[in-house]
Amino acid sequence: MKKRTTSEMMLLILSAAAAVLLSPLIYLRYVNGEFLMAVVNAVIVFILCFTCCYVYLTSKVKTAKILLMIVVTFANVTAVFVRDKPHLYWLYPTIIAFFYILSERVAGVFCLTVITAVMIKLLPTATFVNLLSILSVSYTHLR
C-alpha cells in the first residue's frame, strides 16, 4: 500500500464523501422537476469522482485542489443563480473550504470570485461605482 500525504488523504476523503453525499440529490432534484439543478449536481458528482481517481492514481495534489475548488465555486454560484437566496448559506462553508485547502492568496481570489458573482445576482441595482469600490477594497486586502 502506498504511503499517502495528509493533503492526498484529505482530497481523497473530501471528494469521495462529497460525491457519495451529493449522488441522491441528482435523483431528488430530477423527481421534483428541477432538471437544471439535477444536471448541475450530476456534473459536480462526475468531477468529484474524477478528482478522487486522479489523486488516487497520480498523487498530484496541487492540480486536484484547484479543480476541486473550481467545482465548489461553480456549484455555489449556480445554486444561488438558479435557486436564489436559500442557497446563500452555503457560501460560508465554501469560504472556509477555500482557506483550508488553498494558499491564502489563491483562496482570496476564489472568495472574491464567488462573492462578486453572488453579489451581481443578489444586488442587481448596485451601481457600477459601488461594485468597483467593494472590489478595490477586497483587492487591497489580498495584497
Coordinates of C-alpha atoms in Angstrom, one line a residue:
M1 CA 0.0 0.0 0.0
K2 CA 1.3 3.4 -1.0
K3 CA 2.1 5.9 1.8
R4 CA 0.0 9.0 1.1
T5 CA 0.5 12.5 2.4
T6 CA -2.1 14.3 4.5
S7 CA -3.0 16.5 1.6
E8 CA -3.7 13.5 -0.6
M9 CA -5.8 11.8 2.1
M10 CA -7.8 15.0 2.7
L11 CA -8.6 15.4 -1.0
L12 CA -9.4 11.7 -1.4
I13 CA -11.8 11.7 1.5
L14 CA -13.3 15.0 0.8
S15 CA -14.0 14.3 -2.9
A16 CA -15.3 10.8 -2.3
A17 CA -17.5 11.7 0.6
A18 CA -19.0 14.7 -1.3
A19 CA -19.7 12.6 -4.4
V20 CA -21.5 10.0 -2.3
L21 CA -23.5 12.6 -0.3
L22 CA -24.5 14.5 -3.5
S23 CA -25.5 11.5 -5.5
P24 CA -29.0 11.1 -4.1
L25 CA -29.7 14.8 -4.8
I26 CA -29.5 14.1 -8.5
Y27 CA -32.5 11.8 -8.3
L28 CA -34.4 14.0 -5.8
R29 CA -34.0 17.1 -8.0
Y30 CA -35.0 15.2 -11.1
V31 CA -38.1 13.9 -9.4
N32 CA -39.0 17.3 -8.1
G33 CA -38.8 18.8 -11.6
E34 CA -35.6 20.7 -11.0
F35 CA -33.8 19.5 -14.2
L36 CA -31.2 22.2 -14.3
M37 CA -30.0 21.5 -10.8
A38 CA -30.1 17.8 -11.4
V39 CA -27.7 18.2 -14.3
V40 CA -25.5 20.6 -12.3
N41 CA -25.4 18.0 -9.4
A42 CA -24.6 15.2 -11.9
V43 CA -21.7 17.3 -13.4
I44 CA -20.4 18.0 -9.9
V45 CA -20.5 14.4 -8.8
F46 CA -18.8 13.3 -12.0
I47 CA -16.0 15.9 -11.5
L48 CA -15.6 14.9 -7.8
C49 CA -15.3 11.2 -8.8
F50 CA -12.7 12.2 -11.5
T51 CA -10.8 14.3 -8.9
C52 CA -10.7 11.3 -6.5
C53 CA -9.5 8.9 -9.1
Y54 CA -6.9 11.5 -10.4
V55 CA -5.4 12.0 -6.9
Y56 CA -5.5 8.2 -6.2
L57 CA -3.7 7.3 -9.4
T58 CA -1.3 10.2 -9.9
S59 CA -0.8 11.7 -6.4
K60 CA -0.8 15.2 -7.9
V61 CA -2.4 17.2 -5.2
K62 CA -1.9 20.8 -6.5
T63 CA -3.9 20.4 -9.7
A64 CA -6.7 18.5 -7.9
K65 CA -7.0 21.2 -5.2
I66 CA -7.6 23.8 -7.9
L67 CA -10.0 21.6 -9.8
L68 CA -12.0 20.8 -6.6
M69 CA -12.3 24.5 -5.7
I70 CA -13.4 25.4 -9.2
V71 CA -16.2 22.8 -8.8
V72 CA -17.2 24.2 -5.4
T73 CA -17.2 27.7 -6.9
F74 CA -19.3 26.6 -9.8
A75 CA -21.7 24.8 -7.5
N76 CA -22.2 27.7 -5.2
V77 CA -22.7 30.3 -7.9
T78 CA -25.0 28.1 -9.9
A79 CA -27.1 27.2 -6.9
V80 CA -27.5 30.9 -6.0
F81 CA -28.4 31.8 -9.6
V82 CA -30.9 29.0 -10.0
R83 CA -32.5 28.7 -6.6
D84 CA -31.8 32.3 -5.3
K85 CA -31.3 33.3 -1.6
P86 CA -31.8 30.0 0.3
H87 CA -28.5 28.6 -1.1
L88 CA -26.6 31.7 0.1
Y89 CA -26.0 30.0 3.4
W90 CA -23.6 27.6 1.7
L91 CA -21.3 30.5 0.9
Y92 CA -19.8 30.5 4.4
P93 CA -18.6 26.8 4.4
T94 CA -17.3 27.3 0.9
I95 CA -15.1 30.2 2.0
I96 CA -13.8 28.1 4.9
A97 CA -13.0 25.3 2.5
F98 CA -11.1 27.7 0.2
F99 CA -8.8 28.8 3.0
Y100 CA -8.4 25.3 4.4
I101 CA -7.4 23.7 1.1
L102 CA -5.7 26.5 -0.8
S103 CA -3.0 29.0 -0.1
E104 CA -4.2 32.4 1.3
R105 CA -3.7 34.3 -1.9
V106 CA -5.4 31.8 -4.2
A107 CA -8.2 31.3 -1.6
G108 CA -8.7 35.1 -1.6
V109 CA -9.1 35.1 -5.4
F110 CA -11.6 32.3 -5.2
C111 CA -13.6 34.1 -2.4
L112 CA -13.5 37.3 -4.4
T113 CA -14.9 35.5 -7.5
V114 CA -17.7 33.8 -5.6
I115 CA -18.7 36.8 -3.6
T116 CA -18.7 39.0 -6.8
A117 CA -20.8 36.6 -8.7
V118 CA -23.3 36.2 -5.9
M119 CA -23.4 40.0 -5.4
I120 CA -24.1 40.6 -9.1
K121 CA -27.1 38.2 -8.8
L122 CA -28.5 39.4 -5.5
L123 CA -27.8 43.1 -5.9
P124 CA -28.8 44.0 -9.5
T125 CA -29.5 47.6 -8.5
A126 CA -26.0 48.2 -7.2
T127 CA -24.3 50.9 -9.2
F128 CA -21.1 50.2 -11.1
V129 CA -19.2 52.6 -8.7
N130 CA -20.3 50.6 -5.6
L131 CA -19.2 47.4 -7.2
L132 CA -15.8 48.8 -8.1
S133 CA -15.3 50.2 -4.6
I134 CA -16.1 46.9 -3.0
L135 CA -13.8 45.0 -5.3
S136 CA -11.0 47.5 -4.9
V137 CA -11.2 47.2 -1.1
S138 CA -11.2 43.4 -1.4
Y139 CA -8.2 43.6 -3.7
T140 CA -6.2 45.7 -1.4
H141 CA -6.6 43.1 1.4
L142 CA -5.4 40.3 -1.0
R143 CA -2.0 42.0 -1.5

